[in-house]
Short mmCIF file of C-alpha atoms in Angstrom, two decimals:
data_model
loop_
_atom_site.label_atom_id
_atom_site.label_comp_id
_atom_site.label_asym_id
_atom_site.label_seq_id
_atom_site.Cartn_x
_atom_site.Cartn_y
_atom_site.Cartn_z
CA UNK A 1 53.49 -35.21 37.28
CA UNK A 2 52.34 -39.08 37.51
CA UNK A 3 54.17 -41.57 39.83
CA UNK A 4 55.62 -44.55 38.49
CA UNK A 5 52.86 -47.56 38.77
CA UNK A 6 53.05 -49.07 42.43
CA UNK A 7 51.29 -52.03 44.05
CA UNK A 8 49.38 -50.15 47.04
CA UNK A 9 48.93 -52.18 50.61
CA UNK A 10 46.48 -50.77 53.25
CA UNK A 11 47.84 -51.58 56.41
CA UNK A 12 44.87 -52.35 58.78
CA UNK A 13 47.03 -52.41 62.06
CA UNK A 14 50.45 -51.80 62.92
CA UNK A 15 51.24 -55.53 62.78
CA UNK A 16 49.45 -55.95 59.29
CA UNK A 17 52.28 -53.10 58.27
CA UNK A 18 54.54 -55.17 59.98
CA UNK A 19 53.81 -58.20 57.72
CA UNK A 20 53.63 -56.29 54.65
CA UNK A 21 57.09 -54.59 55.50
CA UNK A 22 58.70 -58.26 56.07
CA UNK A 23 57.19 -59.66 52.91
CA UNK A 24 58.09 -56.45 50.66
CA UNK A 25 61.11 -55.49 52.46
CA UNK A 26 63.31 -52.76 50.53
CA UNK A 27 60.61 -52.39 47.92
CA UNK A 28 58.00 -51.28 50.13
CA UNK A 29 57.80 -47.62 50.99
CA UNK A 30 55.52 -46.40 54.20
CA UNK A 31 53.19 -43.84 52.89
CA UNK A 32 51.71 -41.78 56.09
CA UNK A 33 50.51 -38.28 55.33
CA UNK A 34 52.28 -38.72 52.00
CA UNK A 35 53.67 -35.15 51.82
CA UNK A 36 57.15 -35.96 51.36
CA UNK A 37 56.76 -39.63 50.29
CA UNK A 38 54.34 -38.27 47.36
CA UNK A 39 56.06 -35.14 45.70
CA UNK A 40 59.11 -37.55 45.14
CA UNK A 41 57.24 -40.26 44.11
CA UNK A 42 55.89 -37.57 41.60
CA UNK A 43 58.81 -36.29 40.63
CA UNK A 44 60.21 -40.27 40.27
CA UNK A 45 63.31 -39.69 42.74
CA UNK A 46 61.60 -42.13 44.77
CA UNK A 47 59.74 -45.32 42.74
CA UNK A 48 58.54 -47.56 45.04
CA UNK A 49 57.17 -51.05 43.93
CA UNK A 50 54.71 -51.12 46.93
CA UNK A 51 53.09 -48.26 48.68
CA UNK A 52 52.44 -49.27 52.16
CA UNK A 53 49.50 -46.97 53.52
CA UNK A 54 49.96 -46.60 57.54
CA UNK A 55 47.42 -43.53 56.70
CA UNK A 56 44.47 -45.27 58.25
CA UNK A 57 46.28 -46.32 61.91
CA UNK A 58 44.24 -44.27 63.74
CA UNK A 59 45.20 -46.03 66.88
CA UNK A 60 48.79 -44.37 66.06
CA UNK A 61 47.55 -40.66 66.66
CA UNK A 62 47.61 -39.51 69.66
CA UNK A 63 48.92 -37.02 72.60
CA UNK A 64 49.36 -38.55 75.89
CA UNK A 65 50.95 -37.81 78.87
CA UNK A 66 52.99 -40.25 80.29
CA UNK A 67 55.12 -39.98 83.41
CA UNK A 68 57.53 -37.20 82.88
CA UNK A 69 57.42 -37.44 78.74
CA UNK A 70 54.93 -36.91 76.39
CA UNK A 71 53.55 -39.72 74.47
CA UNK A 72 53.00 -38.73 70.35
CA UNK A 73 51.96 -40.94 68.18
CA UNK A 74 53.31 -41.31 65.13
CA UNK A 75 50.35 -40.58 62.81
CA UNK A 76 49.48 -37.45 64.57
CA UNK A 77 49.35 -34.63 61.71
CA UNK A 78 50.83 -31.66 62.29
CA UNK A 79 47.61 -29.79 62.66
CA UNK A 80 46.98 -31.29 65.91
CA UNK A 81 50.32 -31.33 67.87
CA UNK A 82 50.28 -27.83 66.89
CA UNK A 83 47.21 -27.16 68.91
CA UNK A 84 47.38 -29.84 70.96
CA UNK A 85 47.33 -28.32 74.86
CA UNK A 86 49.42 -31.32 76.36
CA UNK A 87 51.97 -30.40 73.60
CA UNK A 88 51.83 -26.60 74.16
CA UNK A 89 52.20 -26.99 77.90
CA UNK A 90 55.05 -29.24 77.75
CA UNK A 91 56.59 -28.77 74.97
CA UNK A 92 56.10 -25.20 73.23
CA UNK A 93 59.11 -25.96 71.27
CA UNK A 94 57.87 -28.57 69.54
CA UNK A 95 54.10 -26.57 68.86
CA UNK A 96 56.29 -23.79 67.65
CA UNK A 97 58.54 -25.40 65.15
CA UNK A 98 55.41 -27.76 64.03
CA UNK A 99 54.06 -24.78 62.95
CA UNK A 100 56.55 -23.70 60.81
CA UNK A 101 56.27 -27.07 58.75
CA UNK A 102 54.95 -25.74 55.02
CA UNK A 103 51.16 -24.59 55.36
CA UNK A 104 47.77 -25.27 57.15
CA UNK A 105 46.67 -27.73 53.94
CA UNK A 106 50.09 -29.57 54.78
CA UNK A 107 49.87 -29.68 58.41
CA UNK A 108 46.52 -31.22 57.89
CA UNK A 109 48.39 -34.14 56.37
CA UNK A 110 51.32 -34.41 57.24
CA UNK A 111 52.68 -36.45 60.37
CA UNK A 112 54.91 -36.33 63.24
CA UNK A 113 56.46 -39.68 62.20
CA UNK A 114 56.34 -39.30 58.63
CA UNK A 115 58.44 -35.86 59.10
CA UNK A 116 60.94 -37.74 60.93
CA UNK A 117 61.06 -41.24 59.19
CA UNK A 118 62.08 -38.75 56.18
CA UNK A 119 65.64 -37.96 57.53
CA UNK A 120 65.55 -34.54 55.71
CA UNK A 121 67.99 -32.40 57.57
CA UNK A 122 65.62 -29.45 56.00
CA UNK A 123 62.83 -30.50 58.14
CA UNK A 124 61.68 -28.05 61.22
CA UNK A 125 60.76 -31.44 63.09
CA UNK A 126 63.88 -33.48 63.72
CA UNK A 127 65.39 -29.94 65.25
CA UNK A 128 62.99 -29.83 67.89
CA UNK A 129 63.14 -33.33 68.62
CA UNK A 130 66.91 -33.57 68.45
CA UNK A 131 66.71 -30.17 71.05
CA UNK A 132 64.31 -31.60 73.27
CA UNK A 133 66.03 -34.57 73.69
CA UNK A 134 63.14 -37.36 72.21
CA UNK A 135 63.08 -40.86 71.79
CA UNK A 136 61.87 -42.89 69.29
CA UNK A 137 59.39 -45.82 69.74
CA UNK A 138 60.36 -48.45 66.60
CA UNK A 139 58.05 -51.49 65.52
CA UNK A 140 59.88 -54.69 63.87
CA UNK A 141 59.15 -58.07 63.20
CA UNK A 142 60.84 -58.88 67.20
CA UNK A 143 58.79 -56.45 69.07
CA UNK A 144 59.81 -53.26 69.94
CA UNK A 145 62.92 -50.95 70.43
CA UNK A 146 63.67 -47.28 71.62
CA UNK A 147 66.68 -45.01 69.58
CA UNK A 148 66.95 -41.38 71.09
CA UNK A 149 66.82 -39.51 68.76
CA UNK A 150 70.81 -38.49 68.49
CA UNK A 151 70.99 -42.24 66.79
CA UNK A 152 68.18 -41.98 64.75
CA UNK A 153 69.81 -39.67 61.71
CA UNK A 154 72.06 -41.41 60.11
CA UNK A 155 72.57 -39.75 56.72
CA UNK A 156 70.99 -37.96 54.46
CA UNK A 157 67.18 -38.94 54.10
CA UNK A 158 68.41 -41.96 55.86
CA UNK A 159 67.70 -43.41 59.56
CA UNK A 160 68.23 -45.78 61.52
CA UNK A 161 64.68 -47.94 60.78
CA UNK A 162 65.43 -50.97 59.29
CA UNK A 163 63.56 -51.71 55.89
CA UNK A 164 60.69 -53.83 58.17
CA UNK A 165 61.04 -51.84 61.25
CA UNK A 166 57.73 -48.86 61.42
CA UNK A 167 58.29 -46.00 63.79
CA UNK A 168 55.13 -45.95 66.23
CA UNK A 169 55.83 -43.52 68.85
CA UNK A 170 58.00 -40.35 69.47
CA UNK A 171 58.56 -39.72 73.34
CA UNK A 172 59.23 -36.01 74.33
CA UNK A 173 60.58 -35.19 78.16
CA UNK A 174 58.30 -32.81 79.46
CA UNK A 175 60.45 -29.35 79.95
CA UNK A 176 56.65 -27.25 81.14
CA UNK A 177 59.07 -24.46 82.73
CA UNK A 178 61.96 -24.63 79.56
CA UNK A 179 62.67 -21.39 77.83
CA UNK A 180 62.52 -22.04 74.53
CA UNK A 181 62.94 -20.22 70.64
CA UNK A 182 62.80 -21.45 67.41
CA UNK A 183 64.07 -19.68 64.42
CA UNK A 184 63.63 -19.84 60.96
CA UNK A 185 65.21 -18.16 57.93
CA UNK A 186 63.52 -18.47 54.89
CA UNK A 187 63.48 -16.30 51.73
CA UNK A 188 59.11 -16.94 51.09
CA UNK A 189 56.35 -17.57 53.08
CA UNK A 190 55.68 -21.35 53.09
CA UNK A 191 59.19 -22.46 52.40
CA UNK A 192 61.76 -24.88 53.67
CA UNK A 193 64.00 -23.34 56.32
CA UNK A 194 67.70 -22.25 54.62
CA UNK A 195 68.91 -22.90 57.82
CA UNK A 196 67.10 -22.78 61.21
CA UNK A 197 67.23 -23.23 64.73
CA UNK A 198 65.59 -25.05 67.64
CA UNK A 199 66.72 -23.63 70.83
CA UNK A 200 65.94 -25.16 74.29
CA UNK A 201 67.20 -23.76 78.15
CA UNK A 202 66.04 -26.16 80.76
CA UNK A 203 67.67 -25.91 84.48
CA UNK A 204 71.30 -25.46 83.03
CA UNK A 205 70.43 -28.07 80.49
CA UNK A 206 71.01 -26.23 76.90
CA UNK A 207 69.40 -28.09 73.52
CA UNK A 208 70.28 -26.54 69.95
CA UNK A 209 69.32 -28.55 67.07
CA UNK A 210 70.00 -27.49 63.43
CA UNK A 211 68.34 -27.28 60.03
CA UNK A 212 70.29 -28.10 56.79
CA UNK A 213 73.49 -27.25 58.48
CA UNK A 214 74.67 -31.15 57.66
CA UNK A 215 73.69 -33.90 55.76
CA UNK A 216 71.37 -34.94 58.35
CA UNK A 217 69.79 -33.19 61.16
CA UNK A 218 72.31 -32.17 63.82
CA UNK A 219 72.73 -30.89 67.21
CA UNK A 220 74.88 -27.78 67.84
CA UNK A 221 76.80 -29.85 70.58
CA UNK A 222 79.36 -26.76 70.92
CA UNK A 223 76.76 -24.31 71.51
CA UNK A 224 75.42 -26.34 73.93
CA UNK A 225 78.72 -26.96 76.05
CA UNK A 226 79.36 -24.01 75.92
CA UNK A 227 76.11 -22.19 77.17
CA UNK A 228 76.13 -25.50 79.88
CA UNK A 229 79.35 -23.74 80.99
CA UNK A 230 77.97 -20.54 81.23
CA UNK A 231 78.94 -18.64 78.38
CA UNK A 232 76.93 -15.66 76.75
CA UNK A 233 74.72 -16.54 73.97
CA UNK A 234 76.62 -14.05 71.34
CA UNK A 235 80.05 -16.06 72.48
CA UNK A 236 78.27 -19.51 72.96
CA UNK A 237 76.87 -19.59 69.41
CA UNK A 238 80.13 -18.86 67.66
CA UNK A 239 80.47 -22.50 67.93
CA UNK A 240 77.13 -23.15 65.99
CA UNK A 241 78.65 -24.60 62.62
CA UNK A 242 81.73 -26.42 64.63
CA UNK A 243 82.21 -29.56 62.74
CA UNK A 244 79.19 -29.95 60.53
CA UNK A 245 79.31 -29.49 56.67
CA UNK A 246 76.40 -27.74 55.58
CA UNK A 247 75.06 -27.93 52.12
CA UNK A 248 75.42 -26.14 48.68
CA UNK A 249 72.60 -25.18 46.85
CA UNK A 250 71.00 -22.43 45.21
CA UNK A 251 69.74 -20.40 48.06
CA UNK A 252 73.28 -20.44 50.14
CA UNK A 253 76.80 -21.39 49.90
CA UNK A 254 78.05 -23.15 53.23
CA UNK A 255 79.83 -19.96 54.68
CA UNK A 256 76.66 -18.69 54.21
CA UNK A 257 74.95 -21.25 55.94
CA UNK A 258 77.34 -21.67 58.72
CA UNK A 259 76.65 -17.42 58.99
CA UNK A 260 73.07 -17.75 59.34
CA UNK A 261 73.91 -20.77 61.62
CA UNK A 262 75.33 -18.57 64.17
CA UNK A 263 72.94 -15.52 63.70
CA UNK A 264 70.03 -17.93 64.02
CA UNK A 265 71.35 -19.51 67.40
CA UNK A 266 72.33 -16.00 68.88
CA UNK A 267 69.07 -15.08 68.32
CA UNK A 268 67.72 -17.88 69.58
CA UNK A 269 69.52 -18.22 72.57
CA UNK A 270 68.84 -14.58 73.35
CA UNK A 271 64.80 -15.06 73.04
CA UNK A 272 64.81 -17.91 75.17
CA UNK A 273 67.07 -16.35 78.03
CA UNK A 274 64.78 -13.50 78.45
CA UNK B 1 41.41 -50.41 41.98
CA UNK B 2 37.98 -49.64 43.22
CA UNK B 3 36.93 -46.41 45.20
CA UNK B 4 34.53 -44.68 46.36
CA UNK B 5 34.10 -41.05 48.43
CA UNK B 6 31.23 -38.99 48.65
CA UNK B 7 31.97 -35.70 46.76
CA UNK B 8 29.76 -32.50 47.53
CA UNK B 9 27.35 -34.75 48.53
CA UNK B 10 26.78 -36.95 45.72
CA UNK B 11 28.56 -40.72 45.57
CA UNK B 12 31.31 -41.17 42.98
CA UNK B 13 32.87 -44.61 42.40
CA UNK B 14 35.44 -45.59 39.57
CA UNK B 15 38.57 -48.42 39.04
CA UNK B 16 41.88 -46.34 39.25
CA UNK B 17 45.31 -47.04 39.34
CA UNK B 18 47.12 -46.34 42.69
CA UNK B 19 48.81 -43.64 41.17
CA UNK B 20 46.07 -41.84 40.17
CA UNK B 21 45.95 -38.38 42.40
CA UNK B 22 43.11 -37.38 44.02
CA UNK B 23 42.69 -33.79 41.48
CA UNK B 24 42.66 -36.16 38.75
CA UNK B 25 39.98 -38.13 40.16
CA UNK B 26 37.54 -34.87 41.19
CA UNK B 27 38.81 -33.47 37.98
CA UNK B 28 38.62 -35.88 35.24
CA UNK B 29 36.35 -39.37 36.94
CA UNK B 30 34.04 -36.75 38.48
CA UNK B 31 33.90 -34.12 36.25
CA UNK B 32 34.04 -31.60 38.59
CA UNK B 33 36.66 -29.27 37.21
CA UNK B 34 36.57 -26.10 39.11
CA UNK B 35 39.21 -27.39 41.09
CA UNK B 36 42.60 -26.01 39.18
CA UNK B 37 45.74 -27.60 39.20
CA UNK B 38 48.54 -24.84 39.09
CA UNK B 39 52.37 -26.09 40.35
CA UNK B 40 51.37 -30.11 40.53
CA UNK B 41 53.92 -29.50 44.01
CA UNK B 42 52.07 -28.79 47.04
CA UNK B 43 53.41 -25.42 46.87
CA UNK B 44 50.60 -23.06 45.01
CA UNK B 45 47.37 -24.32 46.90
CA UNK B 46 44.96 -24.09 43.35
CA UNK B 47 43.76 -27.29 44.13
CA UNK B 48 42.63 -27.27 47.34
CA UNK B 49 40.33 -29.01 48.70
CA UNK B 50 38.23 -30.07 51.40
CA UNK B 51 39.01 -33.99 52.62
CA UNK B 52 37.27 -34.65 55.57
CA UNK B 53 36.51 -31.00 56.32
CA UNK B 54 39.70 -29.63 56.34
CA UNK B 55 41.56 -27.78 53.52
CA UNK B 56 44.46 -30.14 51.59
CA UNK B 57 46.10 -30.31 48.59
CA UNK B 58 44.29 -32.47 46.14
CA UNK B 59 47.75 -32.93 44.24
CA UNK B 60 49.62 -34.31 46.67
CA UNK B 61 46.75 -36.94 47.69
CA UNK B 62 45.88 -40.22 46.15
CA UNK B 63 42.41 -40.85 45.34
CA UNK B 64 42.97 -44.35 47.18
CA UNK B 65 43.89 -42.40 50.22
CA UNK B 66 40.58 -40.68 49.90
CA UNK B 67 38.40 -44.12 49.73
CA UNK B 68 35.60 -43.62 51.57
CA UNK B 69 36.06 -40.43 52.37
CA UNK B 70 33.95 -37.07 52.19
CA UNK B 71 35.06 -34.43 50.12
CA UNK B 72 34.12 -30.57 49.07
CA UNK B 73 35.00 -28.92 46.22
CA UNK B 74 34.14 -25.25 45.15
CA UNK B 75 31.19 -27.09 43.24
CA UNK B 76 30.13 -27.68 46.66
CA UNK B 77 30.29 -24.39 48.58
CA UNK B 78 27.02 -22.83 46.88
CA UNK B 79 23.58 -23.62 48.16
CA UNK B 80 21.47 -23.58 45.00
CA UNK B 81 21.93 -19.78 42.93
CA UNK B 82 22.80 -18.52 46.14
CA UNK B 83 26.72 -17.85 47.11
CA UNK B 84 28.68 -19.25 49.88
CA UNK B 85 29.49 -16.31 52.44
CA UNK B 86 33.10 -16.45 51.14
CA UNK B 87 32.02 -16.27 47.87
CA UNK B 88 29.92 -13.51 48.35
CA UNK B 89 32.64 -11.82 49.91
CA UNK B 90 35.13 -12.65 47.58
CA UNK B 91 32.74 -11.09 44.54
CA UNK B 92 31.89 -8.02 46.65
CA UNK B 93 35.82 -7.54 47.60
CA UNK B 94 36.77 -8.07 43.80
CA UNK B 95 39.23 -10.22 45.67
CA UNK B 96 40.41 -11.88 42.05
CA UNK B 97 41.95 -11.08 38.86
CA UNK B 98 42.61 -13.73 36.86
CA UNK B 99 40.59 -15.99 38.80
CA UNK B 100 42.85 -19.04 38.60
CA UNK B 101 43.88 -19.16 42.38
CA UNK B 102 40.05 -18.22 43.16
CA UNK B 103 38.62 -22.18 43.67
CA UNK B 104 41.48 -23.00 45.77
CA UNK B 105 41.80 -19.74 47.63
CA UNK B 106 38.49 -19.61 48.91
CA UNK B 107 38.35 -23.06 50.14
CA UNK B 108 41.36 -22.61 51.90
CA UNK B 109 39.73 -19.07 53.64
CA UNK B 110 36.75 -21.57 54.48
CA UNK B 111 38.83 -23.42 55.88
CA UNK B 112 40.92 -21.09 58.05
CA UNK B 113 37.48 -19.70 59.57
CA UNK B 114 36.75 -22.94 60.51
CA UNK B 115 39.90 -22.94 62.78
CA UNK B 116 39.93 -19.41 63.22
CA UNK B 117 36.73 -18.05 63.40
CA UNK B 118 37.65 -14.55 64.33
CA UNK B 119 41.09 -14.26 63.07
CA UNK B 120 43.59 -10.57 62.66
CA UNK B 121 44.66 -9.56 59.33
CA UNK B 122 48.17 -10.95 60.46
CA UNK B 123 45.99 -14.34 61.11
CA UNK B 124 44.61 -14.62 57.46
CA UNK B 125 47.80 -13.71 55.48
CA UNK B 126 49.38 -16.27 57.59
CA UNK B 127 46.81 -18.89 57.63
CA UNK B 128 46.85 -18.58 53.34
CA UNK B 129 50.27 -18.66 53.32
CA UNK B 130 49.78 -22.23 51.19
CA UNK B 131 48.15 -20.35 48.07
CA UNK B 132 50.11 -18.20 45.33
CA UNK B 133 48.13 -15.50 43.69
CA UNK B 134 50.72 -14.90 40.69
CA UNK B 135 48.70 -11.69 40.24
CA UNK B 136 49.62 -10.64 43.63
CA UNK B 137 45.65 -9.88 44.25
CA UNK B 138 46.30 -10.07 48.27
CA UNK B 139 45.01 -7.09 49.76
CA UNK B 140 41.55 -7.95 48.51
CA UNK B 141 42.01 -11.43 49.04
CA UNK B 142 42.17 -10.82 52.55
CA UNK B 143 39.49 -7.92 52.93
CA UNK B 144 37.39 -10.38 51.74
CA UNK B 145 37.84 -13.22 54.20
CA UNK B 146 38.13 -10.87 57.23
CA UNK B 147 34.63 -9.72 55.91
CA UNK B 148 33.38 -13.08 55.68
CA UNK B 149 34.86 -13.82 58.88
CA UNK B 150 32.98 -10.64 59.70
CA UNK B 151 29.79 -11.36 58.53
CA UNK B 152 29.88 -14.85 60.16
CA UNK B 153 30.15 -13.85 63.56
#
C-alpha cells in the first residue's frame, strides 16, 4: 500500500512548523511518529498535500517535573514515558496504559502528542489523560494556549487544534499516592482496546476515562459522581455507559460495549481500591 | 528527494519520492531483501527493523524519516560466516517453519534483550507481541530467545 504523492516539510523548530502550518493550512498534515498518520495515509483515508515532519523536534521530548504536574513533551515516544521514572512515580496510570499502546516496535515510534492530536476514541492515551485530569500545551501563530483536556476531544478523530495550531506539551498533575487501574479488553495480543478503562482514586477525587465507548474519548462522569459520593464500585460503575453512544463495528454491538463498559470499570475500580 | 542513512554499516544514498517507505528503500534501492514485508499494516512485525538501534516497523516508516539515520537489517546481524547469538539460537531451537516471520522476529528478540536483558518467559511472549508467526511456531520462538538471553548473560 503506497500513499498518495505529498509535498514533505521538515520542520526544524517548533516555529518553522508553525510557519509551514500557516502557509499550508488545512492541507498540511503533522507527521510525528507517523503511526497513525501513516497507515491512513497508506490506506488513502487520509491524503495530505503536505506532510509536515515535527519528527526531528527533539527539543519537544521530554519528562520534567514541574511544580505539582508533570511536564511531557509532545514528541516523547511511548517507549520512554513508559519507562520513564518521573512518569512511573507520578503517574503509574499513564506508564500503565502507555504500555498497552500496540507493541514495543510501535512504542518506539509513536508519541505522546501524536496519540492524542489523533482524537481516536480507540486510543489507550486520551483515557489516561482524560482520568488524570491533563492539560494541553497548544502552539499557534499568537503564542501559546492551554485546553484541559475535557475540551480537547471534540469529535471523532477531531480536536480542538486549529489547522496552524501544534500541540507542544501535555501537563499531568502529579497524583504519586493515587490508586490507580487500567483495563483493557481486547480479543489478540497487540490490538486496539474494544473498550477499556482508565481508572484513577486520588483523596476522594475519582477519574474514569473511556475507550471507544463514544465518538470521541470520554469520561465516565457518572461513575465518578458517584464513587465521589461514596458509592461501591459494583453500584458506582452501573453508571459507566450513562449518556455516551458507543460504536458499532465488527467486534461489538453497543449493548455490548456499554456491558464491557461497566465490567471494565468495576474491575477497575475494585483494583485500585485495594 | 535525496537521502542518505547508513545501512549495516555501509552508506546508501538514492532520489525518492516522499512516499516511498522505508522497506521499499532497504528492499528494493538497497537491495537488501531479507527484510519481508508480510501485512504492509504495522500489525505482523516481518519487517522489522533496527532504526537507530531500536526495533520498528520498516512499513510504517518513510525512508525520508530515516535520512541520516543508522539502520540494521538481518543482513547486518552476522559477523562474517559466523551467526549472531540469536541466530544461533534460533537455528539450534528450530525456532522456524516457514521462515517468513524469521528476519523480523529475530530482530525484534534482539531488540527486546537490549531492553530486557534477562527477561521471564511471560517477558518475551509479551515483548514479541508485535510479530505474527502464521505457523504458530511460538514455543520455539521463545526457547530460543530466552537461550540467547541465556547465553548472553
Amino acid at each position: 500500500m503506497i500513499p498518495v504523492a505529498f509535498d514533505y516539510e521538515l520542520a526544524t523548530s517548533a516555529e518553522h512548523a508553525l510557519s509551514l502550518l500557516a502557509e499550508h493550512g488545512d492541507d498540511a498534515k503533522v507527521l510525528a511518529g507517523g503511526h497513525s498518520l501513516i497507515p491512513l495515509m497508506k490506506y488513502r483515508l487520509a491524503t495530505p498535500a503536505v506532510v509536515v515532519d515535527v519528527g526531528r523536534l527533539s527539543d519537544l521530548s521530554y519528562v520534567r517535573e514541574d511544580g505539582d504536574h508533570l511536564a511531557i513533551g509532545a514528541l516523547t515516544r511511548h517507549r520512554d514515558v513508559e519507562v520513564s521514572d518521573l512518569v512511573v512515580a507520578n503517574a503509574a496510570l499513564l506508564a500503565e496504559a502507555t504500555r498497552n499502546v500496540g507493541d514495543p516496535q510501535v512504542r518506539h515510534r509513536g508519541t505522546i502528542g501524536g496519540a492524542l492530536a489523533h482524537g481516536d476514541p480507540a486510543s489507550d492515551i486520551p483515557a489516561a489523560v482524560l482520568a488524570l485530569r491533563g492539560t494541553l500545551v497548544v502552539q499557534g501563530p499568537s503564542g501559546s494556549r492551554e485546553v484541559a483536556v475535557d475540551d480537547f476531544f471534540t469529535g471523532f478523530l477531531e480536536t480542538a487544534l486549529a489547522p496552524d495550531e501544534l500541540l507542544t506539551e501535555v501537563r499531568i498533575p502529579r497524583v504519586p499516592d493515587a490508586r490507580w487501574s487500567f483495563q483493557k479488553f481486547n480479543r489478540r495480543a497487540q490490538d486496539w482496546a474494544i473498550v477499556g478503562a482508565a481508572v484513577l482514586v486520588a483523596e476522594g477525587n475519582c477519574g474514569v476515562g473511556l475507550v471507544n465507548m463514544d465518538a470521541r474519548p470520554v469520561r465516565a462522569v457518572a461513575v465518578e459522581a458517584a464513587v465521589n459520593s461514596g458509592a461501591s464500585a459494583a453500584d458506582a460503575a452501573e453508571a459507566a455507559p450513562e449518556g455516551l453512544e458507543p460504536p458499532s463495528d465488527l467486534n461489538a454491538s453497543p449493548e455490548y460495549r456499554c456491558h464491557l463498559a461497566r465490567v471494565l470499570t468495576r474491575r477497575g475500580l475494585e483494583q485500585a481500591s485495594r | 528527494m535525496q537521502v542518505s542513512m547508513t545501512i549495516n554499516g555501509d552508506p546508501v544514498s538514492a532520489d525518492v519520492e516522499p512516499r516511498l517507505l522505508l522497506v521499499h528503500f532497504i528492499r528494493d534501492r538497497a537491495g537488501l531483501t531479507g527484510t519481508n514485508i508480510g501485512c504492509d499494516s504495522s500489525s505482523c512485525g516481518a519487517c522489522t527493523i533496527h532504526l537507530g538501534g531500536e526495533a520498528v516497523k520498516s512499513c510504517t516508516v518513510l525512508a525520508v524519516q530515516a535520512d541520516d539515520c543508522d539502520i540494521t537489517t538481518i543482513e547486518g546481524l552476522a559477523d562474517g560466516d559466523t551467526l549472531h547469538p540469536m541466530q544461533q539460537a534460533f537455528h539450534e531451537c528450530h525456532a522456524l517453519q516457514c521462515g517468513y516471520c524469521t528476519p523480523g522476529m529475530v530482530m525484534a528478540a534482539v531488540s527486546l534483550l537490549d531492553e530486557v536483558p534477562n527477561p521471564t518467559e511471560a517477558d518475551v511472549r509479551e515483548g514479541l507481541e508485535g510479530n505474527l508467526c502464521r505457523c504458530t511456531g511460538y514455543h520455539n520462538i521463545v526457547r530460543a530467545v530466552l537461550q540467547a538471553a541465556g547465553d548472553q548473560s
